[in-house]
CSV table of C-alpha atoms in Angstrom, one decimal:
chain,number,residue,atom,x,y,z
A,1,MET,CA,-47.1,-69.5,-110.8
A,2,LEU,CA,-46.7,-69.5,-107.2
A,3,LYS,CA,-43.4,-71.0,-107.2
A,4,LYS,CA,-42.4,-68.3,-109.7
A,5,PHE,CA,-43.8,-65.5,-107.5
A,6,SER,CA,-42.0,-66.9,-104.5
A,7,ARG,CA,-38.7,-67.1,-106.4
A,8,ALA,CA,-39.1,-63.7,-107.8
A,9,LEU,CA,-39.9,-62.4,-104.2
A,10,ALA,CA,-36.9,-64.0,-102.6
A,11,LEU,CA,-34.6,-62.7,-105.3
A,12,THR,CA,-36.0,-59.2,-104.6
A,13,VAL,CA,-35.5,-59.5,-100.8
A,14,ALA,CA,-31.9,-60.7,-101.5
A,15,GLY,CA,-31.3,-57.8,-103.9
A,16,LEU,CA,-32.6,-55.3,-101.6
A,17,ALA,CA,-30.4,-56.9,-98.7
A,18,LEU,CA,-27.5,-56.8,-100.9
A,19,ALA,CA,-28.1,-53.1,-101.9
A,20,ALA,CA,-28.4,-52.2,-98.4
A,21,ALA,CA,-25.2,-53.8,-97.4
A,22,VAL,CA,-23.4,-52.1,-100.3
A,23,HIS,CA,-24.9,-48.7,-99.2
A,24,ALA,CA,-23.8,-49.4,-95.5
A,25,GLN,CA,-20.3,-50.2,-96.7
A,26,THR,CA,-20.2,-46.9,-98.8
A,27,LYS,CA,-21.3,-44.8,-95.9
A,28,SER,CA,-18.3,-42.8,-94.0
A,29,GLN,CA,-17.3,-44.3,-90.5
A,30,VAL,CA,-17.2,-41.1,-88.2
A,31,VAL,CA,-16.0,-41.1,-84.7
A,32,ILE,CA,-17.1,-38.5,-82.2
A,33,LEU,CA,-14.8,-37.8,-79.4
A,34,ALA,CA,-16.5,-35.9,-76.8
A,35,THR,CA,-14.8,-33.7,-74.4
A,36,GLY,CA,-17.5,-31.6,-72.5
A,37,GLY,CA,-18.1,-27.9,-73.0
A,38,THR,CA,-21.4,-26.0,-73.6
A,39,ILE,CA,-22.5,-28.3,-76.5
A,40,ALA,CA,-22.8,-31.0,-73.6
A,41,GLY,CA,-24.2,-28.4,-71.2
A,42,ALA,CA,-27.6,-27.8,-69.4
A,43,GLY,CA,-29.3,-24.9,-68.0
A,44,ALA,CA,-32.0,-24.5,-65.3
A,45,SER,CA,-34.7,-23.6,-67.9
A,46,ALA,CA,-35.1,-23.1,-71.6
A,47,ALA,CA,-34.6,-19.2,-71.0
A,48,ASN,CA,-31.1,-19.9,-69.9
A,49,SER,CA,-28.7,-19.4,-72.9
A,50,ALA,CA,-25.9,-17.9,-71.2
A,51,THR,CA,-26.3,-19.1,-67.7
A,52,TYR,CA,-25.6,-22.8,-67.5
A,53,GLN,CA,-23.5,-25.7,-66.5
A,54,ALA,CA,-21.2,-26.9,-69.1
A,55,ALA,CA,-20.1,-30.8,-69.5
A,56,LYS,CA,-23.3,-32.6,-68.1
A,57,VAL,CA,-24.5,-34.5,-71.3
A,58,PRO,CA,-22.7,-37.7,-72.3
A,59,VAL,CA,-21.7,-38.3,-75.7
A,60,ASP,CA,-24.4,-41.2,-76.4
A,61,LYS,CA,-27.1,-38.8,-75.5
A,62,LEU,CA,-25.7,-36.1,-77.9
A,63,ILE,CA,-25.6,-38.7,-80.7
A,64,ALA,CA,-29.1,-39.9,-79.7
A,65,GLY,CA,-30.5,-36.4,-79.9
A,66,ILE,CA,-29.6,-36.3,-83.7
A,67,PRO,CA,-30.9,-39.3,-85.4
A,68,GLU,CA,-30.5,-37.7,-88.8
A,69,VAL,CA,-26.8,-38.3,-88.4
A,70,GLY,CA,-27.3,-41.8,-89.3
A,71,LYS,CA,-28.0,-40.8,-92.8
A,72,LEU,CA,-24.9,-39.0,-93.2
A,73,ALA,CA,-22.3,-41.7,-91.8
A,74,ASP,CA,-22.0,-44.6,-89.6
A,75,VAL,CA,-21.4,-42.8,-86.3
A,76,ARG,CA,-19.8,-44.1,-83.0
A,77,GLY,CA,-19.0,-42.0,-79.9
A,78,GLU,CA,-16.2,-42.1,-77.2
A,79,GLN,CA,-16.1,-39.8,-74.2
A,80,VAL,CA,-12.5,-38.7,-73.9
A,81,PHE,CA,-13.1,-36.0,-71.3
A,82,GLN,CA,-16.0,-34.2,-69.5
A,83,ILE,CA,-14.7,-30.7,-68.7
A,84,ALA,CA,-15.3,-27.1,-69.5
A,85,SER,CA,-12.6,-26.1,-71.9
A,86,GLU,CA,-11.1,-23.3,-70.0
A,87,SER,CA,-9.8,-26.3,-67.6
A,88,PHE,CA,-8.1,-27.7,-70.6
A,89,THR,CA,-4.2,-28.4,-70.0
A,90,ASP,CA,-1.3,-29.2,-72.0
A,91,GLU,CA,-1.6,-32.7,-70.8
A,92,SER,CA,-5.5,-32.9,-71.9
A,93,LEU,CA,-4.0,-31.7,-75.5
A,94,ILE,CA,-1.7,-34.3,-75.8
A,95,ALA,CA,-4.1,-37.1,-74.5
A,96,LEU,CA,-6.7,-35.8,-77.2
A,97,GLY,CA,-3.9,-35.7,-79.7
A,98,ARG,CA,-2.8,-39.2,-79.4
A,99,ARG,CA,-6.4,-40.6,-79.4
A,100,VAL,CA,-7.0,-38.6,-82.6
A,101,ALA,CA,-3.9,-39.9,-84.3
A,102,ALA,CA,-4.6,-43.3,-83.2
A,103,LEU,CA,-8.0,-43.4,-84.7
A,104,ALA,CA,-7.0,-41.7,-87.8
A,105,LYS,CA,-4.6,-44.8,-88.6
A,106,GLN,CA,-7.5,-47.2,-88.4
A,107,ASP,CA,-8.9,-48.3,-91.9
A,108,ASN,CA,-12.5,-48.3,-90.5
A,109,VAL,CA,-12.3,-44.6,-89.5
A,110,ASP,CA,-13.1,-42.1,-92.4
A,111,GLY,CA,-13.4,-38.9,-90.3
A,112,ILE,CA,-13.3,-37.6,-86.8
A,113,VAL,CA,-15.3,-35.1,-84.9
A,114,ILE,CA,-14.5,-33.7,-81.5
A,115,THR,CA,-17.1,-31.8,-79.3
A,116,HIS,CA,-15.4,-29.1,-77.4
A,117,GLY,CA,-16.1,-26.2,-75.2
A,118,THR,CA,-15.8,-22.8,-77.0
A,119,ASP,CA,-13.5,-21.1,-74.7
A,120,THR,CA,-10.3,-22.7,-75.8
A,121,LEU,CA,-11.7,-24.5,-79.0
A,122,GLU,CA,-9.4,-22.4,-81.2
A,123,GLU,CA,-6.3,-23.7,-79.2
A,124,THR,CA,-7.1,-27.4,-79.6
A,125,ALA,CA,-8.0,-27.1,-83.0
A,126,PHE,CA,-4.7,-25.4,-84.0
A,127,PHE,CA,-2.6,-27.9,-81.7
A,128,LEU,CA,-4.3,-30.8,-83.7
A,129,ASN,CA,-3.8,-29.1,-86.9
A,130,LEU,CA,-0.1,-29.1,-86.1
A,131,VAL,CA,0.5,-32.6,-84.8
A,132,VAL,CA,-1.9,-35.1,-86.1
A,133,PRO,CA,-0.4,-36.5,-89.5
A,134,THR,CA,-3.3,-37.3,-91.4
A,135,ASP,CA,-5.4,-36.2,-94.4
A,136,LYS,CA,-8.6,-37.6,-92.9
A,137,PRO,CA,-11.1,-34.9,-91.9
A,138,VAL,CA,-10.8,-33.9,-88.3
A,139,VAL,CA,-13.5,-31.4,-87.2
A,140,VAL,CA,-13.7,-29.5,-83.9
A,141,VAL,CA,-17.3,-28.3,-83.0
A,142,GLY,CA,-18.8,-26.5,-80.0
A,143,SER,CA,-22.1,-24.5,-79.3
A,144,MET,CA,-22.7,-21.2,-77.8
A,145,ARG,CA,-26.0,-22.5,-76.1
A,146,PRO,CA,-26.7,-25.4,-74.3
A,147,GLY,CA,-29.0,-28.0,-75.6
A,148,THR,CA,-31.7,-27.1,-73.1
A,149,ALA,CA,-31.9,-23.4,-74.4
A,150,LEU,CA,-34.5,-22.1,-76.8
A,151,SER,CA,-32.9,-22.0,-80.2
A,152,ALA,CA,-30.0,-24.0,-79.1
A,153,ASP,CA,-27.3,-24.3,-81.7
A,154,GLY,CA,-25.3,-27.5,-80.7
A,155,ALA,CA,-27.5,-30.1,-82.4
A,156,LEU,CA,-27.2,-28.4,-86.0
A,157,ASN,CA,-23.5,-27.8,-85.4
A,158,LEU,CA,-22.9,-31.4,-84.5
A,159,TYR,CA,-24.8,-32.4,-87.7
A,160,ASN,CA,-22.8,-30.1,-89.9
A,161,ALA,CA,-19.8,-31.4,-88.4
A,162,VAL,CA,-20.6,-34.9,-89.0
A,163,ALA,CA,-21.5,-33.8,-92.7
A,164,THR,CA,-18.2,-32.4,-93.0
A,165,ALA,CA,-16.2,-35.1,-91.4
A,166,SER,CA,-17.9,-37.7,-93.8
A,167,ASP,CA,-17.4,-35.7,-97.0
A,168,ARG,CA,-14.2,-36.8,-98.9
A,169,ALA,CA,-14.1,-33.3,-100.1
A,170,SER,CA,-12.9,-32.2,-96.5
A,171,ARG,CA,-9.9,-34.2,-96.9
A,172,GLY,CA,-6.4,-32.7,-96.8
A,173,LYS,CA,-7.5,-29.3,-95.6
A,174,GLY,CA,-6.1,-29.4,-92.3
A,175,VAL,CA,-8.1,-29.6,-88.9
A,176,LEU,CA,-11.4,-28.0,-89.4
A,177,VAL,CA,-13.8,-26.1,-87.2
A,178,VAL,CA,-17.7,-26.1,-88.0
A,179,MET,CA,-19.7,-23.5,-86.0
A,180,ASN,CA,-23.0,-21.5,-87.3
A,181,ASP,CA,-23.0,-23.4,-90.7
A,182,GLU,CA,-19.5,-22.0,-91.5
A,183,ILE,CA,-16.3,-24.1,-92.2
A,184,HIS,CA,-13.0,-22.6,-90.8
A,185,SER,CA,-9.4,-23.6,-90.8
A,186,GLY,CA,-8.4,-24.3,-87.2
A,187,ARG,CA,-5.3,-22.2,-87.8
A,188,ASP,CA,-7.1,-19.1,-88.5
A,189,VAL,CA,-10.4,-19.3,-86.5
A,190,SER,CA,-10.9,-17.6,-83.1
A,191,LYS,CA,-13.7,-17.0,-80.7
A,192,ALA,CA,-14.6,-13.3,-81.3
A,193,ILE,CA,-17.9,-13.1,-79.6
A,194,ASN,CA,-18.9,-14.7,-76.2
A,195,ILE,CA,-22.6,-14.7,-76.2
A,196,ARG,CA,-24.1,-15.1,-79.8
A,197,THR,CA,-24.0,-17.9,-82.2
A,198,GLU,CA,-21.7,-16.3,-84.8
A,199,ALA,CA,-19.1,-16.5,-82.3
A,200,PHE,CA,-16.3,-17.8,-84.4
A,201,LYS,CA,-14.4,-15.8,-87.1
A,202,SER,CA,-11.5,-16.1,-89.1
A,203,PRO,CA,-9.6,-13.0,-90.1
A,204,TRP,CA,-9.0,-14.2,-93.6
A,205,GLY,CA,-12.6,-15.7,-94.0
A,206,ALA,CA,-14.1,-19.2,-93.8
A,207,LEU,CA,-13.1,-22.0,-95.9
A,208,GLY,CA,-16.6,-22.9,-96.8
A,209,MET,CA,-20.1,-23.6,-95.6
A,210,VAL,CA,-22.5,-26.4,-94.8
A,211,VAL,CA,-26.0,-26.3,-96.1
A,212,GLU,CA,-28.7,-28.9,-95.4
A,213,GLY,CA,-26.1,-31.7,-94.8
A,214,LYS,CA,-23.8,-30.7,-97.9
A,215,THR,CA,-20.6,-28.8,-97.7
A,216,TYR,CA,-19.6,-25.9,-100.1
A,217,TRP,CA,-16.0,-24.8,-100.5
A,218,PHE,CA,-14.5,-21.6,-101.4
A,219,ARG,CA,-10.9,-21.5,-100.5
A,220,ALA,CA,-8.0,-23.8,-98.8
A,221,PRO,CA,-5.4,-23.3,-96.4
A,222,VAL,CA,-2.0,-22.6,-97.4
A,223,LYS,CA,0.0,-22.7,-94.4
A,224,ARG,CA,1.6,-26.2,-93.4
A,225,HIS,CA,-0.4,-28.6,-91.5
A,226,THR,CA,-1.1,-32.2,-90.5
A,227,VAL,CA,0.8,-34.5,-93.1
A,228,ASN,CA,3.1,-31.7,-94.1
A,229,SER,CA,3.8,-30.5,-90.4
A,230,GLU,CA,7.3,-31.2,-88.7
A,231,PHE,CA,5.7,-31.9,-85.4
A,232,ASN,CA,4.1,-35.3,-84.7
A,233,ILE,CA,2.2,-36.3,-81.5
A,234,ASP,CA,3.9,-39.6,-81.5
A,235,ALA,CA,7.1,-37.8,-80.5
A,236,ILE,CA,5.6,-35.5,-78.0
A,237,LYS,CA,5.8,-36.6,-74.3
A,238,SER,CA,5.3,-33.0,-72.7
A,239,LEU,CA,5.1,-29.3,-73.8
A,240,PRO,CA,7.4,-26.7,-72.1
A,241,SER,CA,5.8,-24.0,-70.1
A,242,VAL,CA,5.1,-20.8,-72.1
A,243,GLY,CA,3.3,-17.9,-70.6
A,244,ILE,CA,1.4,-15.1,-72.1
A,245,ALA,CA,1.6,-11.4,-70.6
A,246,TYR,CA,-0.6,-8.5,-71.7
A,247,GLY,CA,0.6,-5.2,-73.0
A,248,SER,CA,-1.4,-2.1,-72.1
A,249,GLY,CA,-0.8,1.5,-71.1
A,250,ASN,CA,1.0,1.7,-67.8
A,251,ALA,CA,2.6,-1.6,-68.4
A,252,THR,CA,5.3,-2.9,-66.2
A,253,ASP,CA,7.7,-6.0,-66.4
A,254,VAL,CA,6.2,-7.6,-63.2
A,255,ALA,CA,4.2,-10.2,-65.0
A,256,TYR,CA,7.2,-11.0,-67.6
A,257,ARG,CA,9.6,-11.6,-64.8
A,258,ALA,CA,7.2,-13.6,-62.8
A,259,LEU,CA,6.4,-15.9,-65.6
A,260,ALA,CA,10.3,-16.6,-66.3
A,261,ALA,CA,10.8,-17.1,-62.7
A,262,SER,CA,7.9,-19.7,-62.7
A,263,GLY,CA,9.6,-21.6,-65.5
A,264,ALA,CA,8.3,-20.3,-68.6
A,265,LYS,CA,10.6,-21.1,-71.4
A,266,ALA,CA,9.2,-18.6,-73.7
A,267,LEU,CA,7.0,-15.5,-73.3
A,268,ILE,CA,4.4,-14.2,-75.7
A,269,HIS,CA,4.0,-10.6,-75.5
A,270,ALA,CA,0.3,-9.7,-76.3
A,271,GLY,CA,1.5,-6.1,-77.3
A,272,THR,CA,-0.7,-3.1,-78.3
A,273,GLY,CA,-0.9,-2.4,-82.2
A,274,ASN,CA,2.0,-4.1,-84.0
A,275,GLY,CA,3.3,-6.0,-80.9
A,276,SER,CA,4.4,-2.9,-79.4
A,277,VAL,CA,6.5,-3.1,-76.2
A,278,SER,CA,6.6,-0.4,-73.8
A,279,ALA,CA,9.9,1.5,-72.8
A,280,GLN,CA,9.5,0.3,-69.2
A,281,VAL,CA,9.4,-3.5,-70.5
A,282,VAL,CA,12.0,-3.6,-73.1
A,283,PRO,CA,14.9,-4.0,-70.6
A,284,ALA,CA,13.4,-6.7,-68.7
A,285,LEU,CA,12.6,-8.6,-72.1
A,286,ARG,CA,16.1,-8.1,-73.3
A,287,GLU,CA,17.6,-9.4,-69.9
A,288,LEU,CA,15.2,-12.6,-70.0
A,289,ARG,CA,16.4,-13.3,-73.7
A,290,ALA,CA,19.7,-13.3,-72.4
A,291,GLN,CA,19.0,-15.8,-69.9
A,292,GLY,CA,17.8,-18.1,-72.8
A,293,VAL,CA,13.8,-17.4,-72.5
A,294,GLN,CA,12.3,-17.0,-76.0
A,295,ILE,CA,10.6,-13.5,-76.4
A,296,ILE,CA,7.6,-13.6,-79.1
A,297,ARG,CA,5.9,-10.6,-80.1
A,298,SER,CA,2.2,-11.0,-80.7
A,299,THR,CA,-0.8,-8.5,-80.8
A,300,ARG,CA,-3.9,-7.9,-78.7
A,301,VAL,CA,-5.6,-6.8,-81.5
A,302,GLY,CA,-8.5,-9.1,-82.8
A,303,GLY,CA,-9.8,-9.9,-86.1
A,304,GLY,CA,-6.5,-9.6,-88.4
A,305,GLY,CA,-3.7,-8.4,-86.1
A,306,PHE,CA,-0.5,-8.7,-87.9
A,307,VAL,CA,3.1,-8.4,-86.5
A,308,LEU,CA,5.8,-7.2,-88.6
A,309,ARG,CA,9.4,-8.2,-88.0
A,310,ASN,CA,11.7,-5.2,-87.0
A,311,ALA,CA,8.9,-2.8,-86.8
A,312,GLU,CA,8.3,-1.1,-83.3
A,313,GLN,CA,11.3,-3.2,-82.2
A,314,PRO,CA,14.7,-4.3,-83.7
A,315,ASP,CA,13.9,-8.2,-83.7
A,316,ASP,CA,17.0,-9.1,-85.2
A,317,GLN,CA,19.1,-7.1,-82.6
A,318,TYR,CA,17.3,-8.3,-79.7
A,319,ASP,CA,17.0,-11.9,-81.0
A,320,TRP,CA,13.1,-11.7,-80.5
A,321,VAL,CA,10.6,-13.8,-82.6
A,322,VAL,CA,7.3,-12.2,-84.0
A,323,ALA,CA,4.1,-14.3,-84.2
A,324,HIS,CA,3.1,-13.1,-87.7
A,325,ASP,CA,-0.6,-13.2,-87.7
A,326,LEU,CA,-1.1,-15.6,-84.9
A,327,ASN,CA,-3.1,-14.3,-81.9
A,328,PRO,CA,-1.3,-14.6,-78.4
A,329,GLN,CA,-3.2,-18.0,-77.6
A,330,LYS,CA,-2.1,-19.6,-80.7
A,331,ALA,CA,1.3,-18.3,-80.6
A,332,ARG,CA,1.6,-20.1,-77.1
A,333,ILE,CA,0.6,-23.4,-78.9
A,334,LEU,CA,3.3,-23.1,-81.8
A,335,ALA,CA,5.9,-21.6,-79.4
A,336,ALA,CA,5.5,-24.7,-77.0
A,337,LEU,CA,5.8,-27.2,-80.0
A,338,ALA,CA,8.7,-25.2,-81.6
A,339,LEU,CA,10.8,-25.5,-78.3
A,340,THR,CA,10.4,-29.3,-78.4
A,341,ARG,CA,12.7,-29.2,-81.2
A,342,THR,CA,14.9,-26.1,-81.0
A,343,THR,CA,16.0,-23.1,-78.9
A,344,ASP,CA,17.2,-21.3,-81.9
A,345,ALA,CA,15.2,-18.1,-82.3
A,346,ARG,CA,15.8,-18.1,-86.1
A,347,GLU,CA,14.4,-21.5,-86.3
A,348,VAL,CA,11.5,-20.6,-84.1
A,349,GLN,CA,10.7,-17.8,-86.4
A,350,ARG,CA,10.6,-20.0,-89.4
A,351,TYR,CA,7.9,-22.0,-87.5
A,352,PHE,CA,5.9,-18.9,-87.1
A,353,MET,CA,6.2,-18.0,-90.8
A,354,GLU,CA,5.6,-21.3,-92.3
A,355,TYR,CA,2.7,-22.5,-89.8
């Protein structure tokens, strides 16, 4: 009887071990790439939610602070940068893009999460959306409050980002941004508010949401991205300089001429309304275009600004480009990538309509 019991117990233990091994193999493998930002920030006291130092907490401590992610996926972290995102450069974008692309090629990586400061998060997400040729989930996440603050949002945002990156339903939707329980397209989303947790908005709406570690989807992107993109990080060594100049009442051509003189190969005009250009500025932009500088009309209007070609200005006549629905900062990203492939304004315009 004792031998039978011992044998049965041994079989049970072996079965449990096998089940655990199978379960471990079926769990998604997610890599968290940390770059700094508020999500890695710390304030002087719990009452400091808007006054703090960004980029202080390393990735291992971020992961250790959310043990629940272990139920979603097998997670490991890498510290790529430790900076506030307003200090991101084009070189930073390229280095991050190469690391994301390299990880995406690995069989033991099912999804990638990038922790990022919110100030330029939308630009990084859009850049990766254009240059990383993978259908694996790539999720960019940040927070509006440091982890030391009352009602800090970073831990739940990171948990939701891992949930999204580990979900096969997230595949093929391009680079995603997860904030405040919502899943956004990296192409569309922008920081619309600077001190509240619902800071990120998409003019055409979120793609879905995350509730208690489960994703719920309502729409999918239609613009070209990732595996369908003509841009590939492996072919990009550097990005040409692209400047942004802001339109306003009493505008002059000083900023445009200064940016071109400093080496800008394209200028994003963050115009009023429908990308309008004041009469005082038009001659300078025409002159700069004749010198080979690309002129791209965007709009300073947030939350759904949309620039129509040949409205307000005769773009065909002037050989100018319109940014379609991309805001100035995202237009800068696409313009820089476009100029790695062409100097033909008609081809640049095609990129803006398709991406």
